[in-house]
Coordinates of C-alpha atoms in Angstrom, one line a residue:
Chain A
X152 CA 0.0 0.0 0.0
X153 CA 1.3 3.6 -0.4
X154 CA 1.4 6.3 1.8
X155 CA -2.0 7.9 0.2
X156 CA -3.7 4.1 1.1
X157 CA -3.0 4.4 4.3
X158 CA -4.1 7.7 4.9
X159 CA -7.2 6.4 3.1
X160 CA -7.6 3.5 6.0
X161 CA -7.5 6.2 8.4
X162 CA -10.2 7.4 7.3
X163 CA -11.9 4.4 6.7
X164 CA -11.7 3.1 9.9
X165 CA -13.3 6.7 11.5
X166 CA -15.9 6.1 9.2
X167 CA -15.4 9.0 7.1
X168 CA -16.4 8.2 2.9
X169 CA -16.7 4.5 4.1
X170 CA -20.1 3.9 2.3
X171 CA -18.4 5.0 -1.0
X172 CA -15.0 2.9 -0.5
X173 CA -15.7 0.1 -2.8
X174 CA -14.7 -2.4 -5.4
X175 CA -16.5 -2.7 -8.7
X176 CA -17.6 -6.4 -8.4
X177 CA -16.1 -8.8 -11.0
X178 CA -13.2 -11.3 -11.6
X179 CA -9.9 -10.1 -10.9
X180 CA -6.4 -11.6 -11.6
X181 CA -3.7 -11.1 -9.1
X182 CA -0.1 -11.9 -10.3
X183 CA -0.4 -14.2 -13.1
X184 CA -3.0 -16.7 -12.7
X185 CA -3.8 -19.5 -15.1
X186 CA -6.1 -22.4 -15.3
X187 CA -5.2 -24.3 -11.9
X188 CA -4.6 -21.3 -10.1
X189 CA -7.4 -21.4 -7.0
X190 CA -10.4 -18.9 -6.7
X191 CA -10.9 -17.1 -4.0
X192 CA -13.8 -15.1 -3.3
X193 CA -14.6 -11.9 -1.4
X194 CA -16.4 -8.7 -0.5
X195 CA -16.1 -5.1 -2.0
X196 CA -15.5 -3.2 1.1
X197 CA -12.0 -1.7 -0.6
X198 CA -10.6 -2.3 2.8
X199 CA -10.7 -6.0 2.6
X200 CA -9.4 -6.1 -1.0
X201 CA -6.4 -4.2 0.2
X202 CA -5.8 -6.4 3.3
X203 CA -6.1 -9.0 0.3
X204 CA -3.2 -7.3 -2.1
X205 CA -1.0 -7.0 1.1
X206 CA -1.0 -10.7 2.4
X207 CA -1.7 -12.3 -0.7
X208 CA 1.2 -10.7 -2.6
X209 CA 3.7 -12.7 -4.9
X210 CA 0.7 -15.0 -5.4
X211 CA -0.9 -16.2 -8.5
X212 CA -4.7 -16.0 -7.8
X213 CA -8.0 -15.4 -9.0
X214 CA -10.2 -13.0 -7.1
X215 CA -13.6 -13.1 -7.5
X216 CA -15.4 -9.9 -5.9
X217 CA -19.2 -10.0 -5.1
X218 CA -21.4 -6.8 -4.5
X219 CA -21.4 -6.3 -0.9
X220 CA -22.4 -2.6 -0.8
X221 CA -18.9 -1.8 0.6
X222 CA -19.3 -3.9 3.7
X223 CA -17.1 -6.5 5.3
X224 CA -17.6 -10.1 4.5
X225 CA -19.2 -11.3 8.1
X226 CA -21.7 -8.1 8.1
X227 CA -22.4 -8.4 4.3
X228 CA -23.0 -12.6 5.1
X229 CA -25.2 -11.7 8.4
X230 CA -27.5 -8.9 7.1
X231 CA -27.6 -11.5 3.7
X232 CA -26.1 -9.3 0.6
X233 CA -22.7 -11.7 1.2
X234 CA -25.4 -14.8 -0.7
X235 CA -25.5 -18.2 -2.3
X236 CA -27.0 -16.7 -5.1
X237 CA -24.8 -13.6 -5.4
X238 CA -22.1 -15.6 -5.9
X239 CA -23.8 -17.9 -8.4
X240 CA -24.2 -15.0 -10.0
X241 CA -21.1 -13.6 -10.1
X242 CA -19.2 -16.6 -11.5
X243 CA -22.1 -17.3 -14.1
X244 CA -21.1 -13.4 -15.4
X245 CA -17.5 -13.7 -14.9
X246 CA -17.7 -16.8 -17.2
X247 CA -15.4 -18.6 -14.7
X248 CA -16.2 -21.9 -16.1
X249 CA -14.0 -21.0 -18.9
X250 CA -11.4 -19.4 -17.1
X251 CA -10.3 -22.0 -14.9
X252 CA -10.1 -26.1 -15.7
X253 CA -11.4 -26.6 -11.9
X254 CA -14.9 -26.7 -10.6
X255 CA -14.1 -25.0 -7.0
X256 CA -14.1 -21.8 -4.7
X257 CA -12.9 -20.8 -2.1
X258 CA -15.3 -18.6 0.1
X259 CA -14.2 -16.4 3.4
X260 CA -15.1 -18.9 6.7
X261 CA -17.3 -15.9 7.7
X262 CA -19.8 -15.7 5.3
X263 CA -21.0 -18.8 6.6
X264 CA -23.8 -16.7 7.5
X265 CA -25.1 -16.0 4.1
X266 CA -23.5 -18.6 1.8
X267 CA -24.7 -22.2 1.2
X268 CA -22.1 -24.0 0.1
X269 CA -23.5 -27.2 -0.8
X270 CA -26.8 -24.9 -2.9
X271 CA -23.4 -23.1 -5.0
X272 CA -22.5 -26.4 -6.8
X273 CA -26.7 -26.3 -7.9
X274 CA -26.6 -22.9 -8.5
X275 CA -23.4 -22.4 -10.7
X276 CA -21.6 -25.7 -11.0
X277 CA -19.0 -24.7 -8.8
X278 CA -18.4 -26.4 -5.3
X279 CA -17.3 -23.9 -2.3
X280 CA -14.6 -24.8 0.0
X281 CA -14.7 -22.6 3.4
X282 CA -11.1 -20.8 4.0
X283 CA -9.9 -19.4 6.9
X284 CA -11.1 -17.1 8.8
X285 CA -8.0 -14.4 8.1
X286 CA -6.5 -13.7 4.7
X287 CA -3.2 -14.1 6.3
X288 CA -3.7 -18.1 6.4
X289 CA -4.8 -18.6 3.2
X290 CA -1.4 -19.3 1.6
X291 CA -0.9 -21.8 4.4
X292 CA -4.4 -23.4 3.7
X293 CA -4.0 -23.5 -0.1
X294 CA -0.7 -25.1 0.3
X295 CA -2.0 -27.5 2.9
X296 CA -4.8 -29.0 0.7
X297 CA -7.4 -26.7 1.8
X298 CA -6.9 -27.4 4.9
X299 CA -7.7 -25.6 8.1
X300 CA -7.2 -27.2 12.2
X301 CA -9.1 -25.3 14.4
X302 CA -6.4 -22.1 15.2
X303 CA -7.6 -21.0 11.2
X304 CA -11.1 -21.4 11.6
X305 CA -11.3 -19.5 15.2
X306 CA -12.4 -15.9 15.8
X307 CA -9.9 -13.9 18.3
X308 CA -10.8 -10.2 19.7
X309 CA -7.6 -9.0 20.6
X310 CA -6.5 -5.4 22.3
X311 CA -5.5 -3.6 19.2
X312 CA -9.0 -5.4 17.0
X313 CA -10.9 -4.3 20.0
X314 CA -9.8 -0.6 19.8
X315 CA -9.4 -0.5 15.9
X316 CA -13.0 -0.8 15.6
X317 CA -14.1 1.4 18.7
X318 CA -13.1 4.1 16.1
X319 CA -15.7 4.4 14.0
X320 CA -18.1 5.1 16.6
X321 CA -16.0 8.9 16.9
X322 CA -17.1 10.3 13.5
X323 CA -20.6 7.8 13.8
X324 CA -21.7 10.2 17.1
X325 CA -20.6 13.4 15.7
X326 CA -24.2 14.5 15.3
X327 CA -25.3 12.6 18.5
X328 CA -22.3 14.7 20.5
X329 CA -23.6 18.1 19.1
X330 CA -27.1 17.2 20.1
X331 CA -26.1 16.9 23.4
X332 CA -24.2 20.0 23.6
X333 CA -27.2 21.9 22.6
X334 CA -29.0 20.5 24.8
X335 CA -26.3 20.9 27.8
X336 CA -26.5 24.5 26.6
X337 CA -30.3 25.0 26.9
X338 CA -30.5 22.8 30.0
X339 CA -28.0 25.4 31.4
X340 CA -30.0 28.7 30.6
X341 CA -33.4 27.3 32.6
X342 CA -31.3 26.7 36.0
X343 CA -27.5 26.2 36.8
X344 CA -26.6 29.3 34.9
X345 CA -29.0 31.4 36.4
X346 CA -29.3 34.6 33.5
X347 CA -25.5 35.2 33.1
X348 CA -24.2 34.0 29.6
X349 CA -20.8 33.4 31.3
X350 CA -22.6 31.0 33.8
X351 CA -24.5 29.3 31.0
X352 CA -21.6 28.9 28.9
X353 CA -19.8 27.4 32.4
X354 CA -22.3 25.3 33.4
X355 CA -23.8 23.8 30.7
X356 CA -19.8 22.9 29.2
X357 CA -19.0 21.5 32.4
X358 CA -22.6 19.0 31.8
X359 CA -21.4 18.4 28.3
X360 CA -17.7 16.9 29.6
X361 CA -19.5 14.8 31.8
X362 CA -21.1 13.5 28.8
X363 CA -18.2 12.8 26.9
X364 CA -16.4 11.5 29.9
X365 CA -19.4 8.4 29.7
X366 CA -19.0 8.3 25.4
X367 CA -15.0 8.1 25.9
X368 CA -15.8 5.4 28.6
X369 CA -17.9 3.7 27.1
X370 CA -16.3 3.5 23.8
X371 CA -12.8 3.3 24.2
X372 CA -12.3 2.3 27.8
X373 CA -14.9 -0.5 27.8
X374 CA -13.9 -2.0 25.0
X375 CA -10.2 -1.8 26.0
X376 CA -10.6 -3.9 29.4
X377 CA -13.4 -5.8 28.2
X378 CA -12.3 -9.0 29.5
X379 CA -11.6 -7.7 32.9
X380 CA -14.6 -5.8 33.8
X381 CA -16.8 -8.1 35.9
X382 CA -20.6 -8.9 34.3
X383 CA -21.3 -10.3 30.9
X384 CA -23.9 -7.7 29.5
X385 CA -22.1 -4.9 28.3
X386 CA -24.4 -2.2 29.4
X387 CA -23.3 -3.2 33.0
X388 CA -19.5 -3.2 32.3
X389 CA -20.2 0.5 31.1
X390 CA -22.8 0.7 34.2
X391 CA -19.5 0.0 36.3
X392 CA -16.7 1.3 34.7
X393 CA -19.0 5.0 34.0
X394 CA -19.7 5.0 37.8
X395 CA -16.0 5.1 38.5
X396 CA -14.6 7.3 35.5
X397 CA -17.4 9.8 36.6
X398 CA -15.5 10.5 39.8
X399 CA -13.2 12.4 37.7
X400 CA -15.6 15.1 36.4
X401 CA -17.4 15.2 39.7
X402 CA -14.5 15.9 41.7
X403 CA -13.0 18.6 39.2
X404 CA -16.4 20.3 38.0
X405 CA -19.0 19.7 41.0
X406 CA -19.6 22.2 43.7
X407 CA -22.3 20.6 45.4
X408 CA -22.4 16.8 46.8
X409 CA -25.7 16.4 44.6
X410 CA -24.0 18.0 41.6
X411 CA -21.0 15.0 41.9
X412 CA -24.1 12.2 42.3
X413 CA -25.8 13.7 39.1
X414 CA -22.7 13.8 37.2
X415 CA -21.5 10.2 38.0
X416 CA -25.4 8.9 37.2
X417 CA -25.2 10.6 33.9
X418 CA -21.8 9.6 33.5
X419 CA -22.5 5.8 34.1
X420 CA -25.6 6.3 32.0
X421 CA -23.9 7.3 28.8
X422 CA -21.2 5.2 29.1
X423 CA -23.5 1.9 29.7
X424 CA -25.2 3.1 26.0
X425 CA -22.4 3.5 24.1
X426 CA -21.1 0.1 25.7
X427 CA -24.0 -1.8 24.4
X428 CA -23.7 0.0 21.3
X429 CA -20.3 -1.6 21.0
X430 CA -21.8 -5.3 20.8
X431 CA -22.4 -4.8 17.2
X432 CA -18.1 -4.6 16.6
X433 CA -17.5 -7.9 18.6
X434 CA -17.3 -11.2 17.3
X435 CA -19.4 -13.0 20.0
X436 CA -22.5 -11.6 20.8
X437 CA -25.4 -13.0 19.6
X438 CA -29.2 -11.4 19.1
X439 CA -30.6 -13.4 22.1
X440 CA -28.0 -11.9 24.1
X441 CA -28.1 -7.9 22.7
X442 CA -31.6 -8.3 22.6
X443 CA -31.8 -9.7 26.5
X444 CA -29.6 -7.1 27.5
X445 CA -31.4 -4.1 25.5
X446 CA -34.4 -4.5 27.5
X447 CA -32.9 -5.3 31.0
X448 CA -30.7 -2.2 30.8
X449 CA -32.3 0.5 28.8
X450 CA -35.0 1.7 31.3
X451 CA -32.0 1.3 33.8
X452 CA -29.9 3.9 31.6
X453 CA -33.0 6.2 31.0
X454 CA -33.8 6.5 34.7
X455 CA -30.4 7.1 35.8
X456 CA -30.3 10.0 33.0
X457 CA -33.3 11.4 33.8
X458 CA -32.6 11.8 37.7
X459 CA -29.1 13.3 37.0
X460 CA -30.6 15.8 35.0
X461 CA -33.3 16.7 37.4
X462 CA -31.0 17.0 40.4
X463 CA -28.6 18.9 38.4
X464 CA -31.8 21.2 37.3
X465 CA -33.7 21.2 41.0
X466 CA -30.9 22.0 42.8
X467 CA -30.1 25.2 41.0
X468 CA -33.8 26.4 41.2
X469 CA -33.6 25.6 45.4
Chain B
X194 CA -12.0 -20.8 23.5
X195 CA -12.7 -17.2 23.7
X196 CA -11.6 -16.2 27.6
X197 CA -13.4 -13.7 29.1
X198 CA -15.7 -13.3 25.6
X199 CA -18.5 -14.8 26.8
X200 CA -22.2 -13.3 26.6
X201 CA -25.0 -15.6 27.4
X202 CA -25.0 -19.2 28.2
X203 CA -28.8 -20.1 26.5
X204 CA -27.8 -19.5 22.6
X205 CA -31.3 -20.7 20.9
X206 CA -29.2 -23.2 18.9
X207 CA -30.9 -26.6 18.6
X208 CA -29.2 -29.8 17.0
X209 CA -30.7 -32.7 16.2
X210 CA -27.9 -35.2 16.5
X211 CA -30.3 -38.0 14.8
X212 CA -30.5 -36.5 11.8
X213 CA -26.1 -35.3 11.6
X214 CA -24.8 -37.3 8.7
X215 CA -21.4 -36.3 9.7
X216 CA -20.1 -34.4 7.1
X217 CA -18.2 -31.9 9.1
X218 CA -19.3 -28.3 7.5
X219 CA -20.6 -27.1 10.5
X220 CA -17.3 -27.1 12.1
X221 CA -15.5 -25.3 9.0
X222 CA -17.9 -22.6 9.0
X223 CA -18.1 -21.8 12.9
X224 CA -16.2 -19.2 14.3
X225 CA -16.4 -20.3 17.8
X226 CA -15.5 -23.8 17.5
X227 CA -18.6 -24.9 18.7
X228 CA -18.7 -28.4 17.2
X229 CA -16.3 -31.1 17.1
X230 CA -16.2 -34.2 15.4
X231 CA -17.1 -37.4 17.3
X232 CA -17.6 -41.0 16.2
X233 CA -18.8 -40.0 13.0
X234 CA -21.3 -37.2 14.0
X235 CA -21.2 -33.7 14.9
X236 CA -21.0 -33.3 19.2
X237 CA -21.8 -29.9 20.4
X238 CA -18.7 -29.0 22.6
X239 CA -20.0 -25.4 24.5
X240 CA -23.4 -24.2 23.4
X241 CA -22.5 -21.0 25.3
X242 CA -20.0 -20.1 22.3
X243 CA -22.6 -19.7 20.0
X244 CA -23.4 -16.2 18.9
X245 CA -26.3 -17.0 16.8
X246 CA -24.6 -16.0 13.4
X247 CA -26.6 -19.0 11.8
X248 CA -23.6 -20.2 9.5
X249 CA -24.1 -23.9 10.9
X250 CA -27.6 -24.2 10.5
X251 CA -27.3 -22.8 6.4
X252 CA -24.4 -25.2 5.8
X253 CA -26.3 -28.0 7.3
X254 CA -27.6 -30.4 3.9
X255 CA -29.2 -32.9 6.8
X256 CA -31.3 -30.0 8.4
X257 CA -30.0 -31.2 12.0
X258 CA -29.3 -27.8 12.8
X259 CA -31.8 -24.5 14.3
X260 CA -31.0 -21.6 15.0
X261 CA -32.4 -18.2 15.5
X262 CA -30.1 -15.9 13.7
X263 CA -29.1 -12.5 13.8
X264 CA -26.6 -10.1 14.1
X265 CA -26.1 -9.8 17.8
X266 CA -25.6 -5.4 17.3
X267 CA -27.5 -3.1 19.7
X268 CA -27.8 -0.4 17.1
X269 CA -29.4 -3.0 14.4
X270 CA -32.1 -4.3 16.8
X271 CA -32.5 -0.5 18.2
X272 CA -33.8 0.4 14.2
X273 CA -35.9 -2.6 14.4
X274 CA -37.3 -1.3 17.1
X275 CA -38.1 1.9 15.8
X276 CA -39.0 0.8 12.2
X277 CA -42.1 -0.9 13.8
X278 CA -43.3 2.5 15.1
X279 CA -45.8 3.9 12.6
X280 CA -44.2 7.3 12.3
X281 CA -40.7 6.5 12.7
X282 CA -40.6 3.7 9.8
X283 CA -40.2 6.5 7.4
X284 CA -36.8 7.1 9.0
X285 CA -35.5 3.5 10.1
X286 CA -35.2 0.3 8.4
X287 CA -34.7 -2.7 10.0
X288 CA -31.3 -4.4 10.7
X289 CA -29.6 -1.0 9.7
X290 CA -26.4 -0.8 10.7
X291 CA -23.0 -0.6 8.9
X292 CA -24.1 1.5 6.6

């Protein structure tokens, strides 16, 4: 990749022009592939096919891109655009039958979700073969027989995976953040700041870094010691871990001791959404469990809110 | 397998062990290692590993596998949510997310 790429991935991973960062879908040869040389299919999201370039160079292989809309393979397999049938049709139109001598593809382990492959070899002719789960194995499984033991076909969530999609949720709550701040703002002028604009400005900043202190908790610090907050629901490790983080602003902005409880409420509130929130970038939660957790811990995160705001409010009035 | 990645115990995964003919995709396509191989059939090693993606139950040609599937994201069952609100299903769609 050069230097513009990366900049490119940057931005990417904030979210920024990701819905346009795409592949046109289609076969694509990478070195010098012939008649033997192995298929390997995969999503549009350009990211991925760069990922592919990098690990797969020196290689002689045939790429065949699907239309994913510009999103990952396990998303794109889950939410069904990642399809049996999408990839029928892609190597009817790509005329693959007469490019290669062999009657087999390899697919991306993760879009299990969305591709059949016993229903490909009825639908196109061709037979699918499951890869590894990363790109970085697939040498190593093509080489071995398409092969994988179980290290290849496992999901991990490290530190720096953990974090490198906690990212996106920055530029994602842009709006969300200056929402708030509005409303910090407004909130400000009917009590704590009594009718001076300086007070205003004051009070209703100090709510809005209370607020932030939960999103930053709750998207970067969560995520970061997930396995060593205690609970399993993830609205609880943000419960937790906002309750404690909120001492900070409490201690530094509060004047009153009901001023420090509503900013730690608020604080854990936030921080418990945008915790749950991060359940959608891990490789482990299922819809039973987001959806259990949804319901237990929303009207917990609501309340809390609600009665930080109202002792922040009532006390200024008293 | 996962440490410390664990979410919920009661995954609705079902398998019908009768009806496994032992062919081994559901342990190629399963990100969690749920399955292993035993005496021929499929034995489910730690049902609290599944995260309901549904792979299994699609790569299944016997039909021994159920599942109720999903993506398990807070913000794509939030939309759902919302999309079934009169009003607001102008503005959501269901499953949303990643977009």
């Amino acid at each position: 990749m050069k230097l513009p790429d990366v900049f490119k991935t940057v931005l990417v991973r904030l979210g920024i022009g990701r819905d346009s960062y795409r592949i046109a879908p289609g076969l694509y040869a990478l070195g010098s592939p012939d008649t033997d040389s192995p298929v390997v299919v995969t999503c549009n999201f350009k990211l991925t096919f760069d990922i592919l370039r990098r690990e797969l160079a020196g290689r002689s292989y045939w790429l065949l891109v699907v239309e994913t809309y510009g999103i990952n393979v396990w998303c794109a397999a889950g939410k069904k655009s990642f399809t049996s049938e999408e990839v029928a049709q892609r190597v009817k139109e790509s005329n693959l039958d007469k490019v290669v001598s062999h009657r087999s593809i390899i697919l991306p382990q993760l879009a299990g979700p969305g591709v059949s492959a016993h229903r490909l070899r009825k639908l196109c002719g061709f037979s699918g073969v499951f890869g590894p789960v990363h790109i970085r194995d697939l040498p190593r499984f093509i080489d071995a027989g398409m092969q994988a033991g179980p290290e290849m076909r496992t999901v991990k969530f490290p530190l720096s995976q953990r974090l490198a999609v906690a990212f996106v949720e920055l530029y994602g709550a842009r709006k969300f953040l200056l929402w708030v701040l509005l409303a910090c703002l407004l909130a400000a002028a009917l009590g704590p700041g009594g009718f001076s604009p300086v007070k205003i400005l004051s009070a209703g900043l100090g709510a809005f870094a209370t607020v932030l202190t939960g999103f930053l908790t709750g998207v970067f610090l969560v995520p970061a010691l997930l396995p060593r907050i205690p609970f399993r629901a993830f609205a609880a490790k943000g419960l937790l871990a906002g309750a404690i983080i909120g001492l900070i602003p409490a201690g530094l902005l509060a004047g009153t001791l009901p001023q420090a409880l509503a900013q730690i409420m608020a604080c854990s509130a936030f921080a418990s959404w945008f915790a749950m929130h991060y359940t959608g970038s891990t490789p482990f939660t299922s819809l039973s469990g987001v959806d259990r957790e949804m319901r237990r811990y929303m009207p917990v995160q609501g309340g809390l809110l609600l009665i930080a705001v109202l002792v922040w409010l009532i006390w200024s009035w008293l | 397998m996962m440490q410390g990645f664990r979410h919920i115990e009661d995954a609705t995964l079902d398998y019908d062990a009768d009806r496994c003919i032992g062919c081994g995709n559901c342990l190629a396509v399963c990100p969690h290692q749920v399955f292993e191989l035993g005496q021929g059939k499929a034995v489910c090693r730690d049902r609290g590993e599944c995260m309901e993606c549904g792979a299994c139950a699609l790569n299944c040609p016997a039909g021994a596998l159920q599942v109720r599937s999903g993506v398990g994201c807070a913000q794509a069952i939030l939309h759902a949510w919302l999309a079934r609100i009169p009003l607001l299903r102008r503005v959501f769609t269901p499953d949303a997310c990643c977009s």
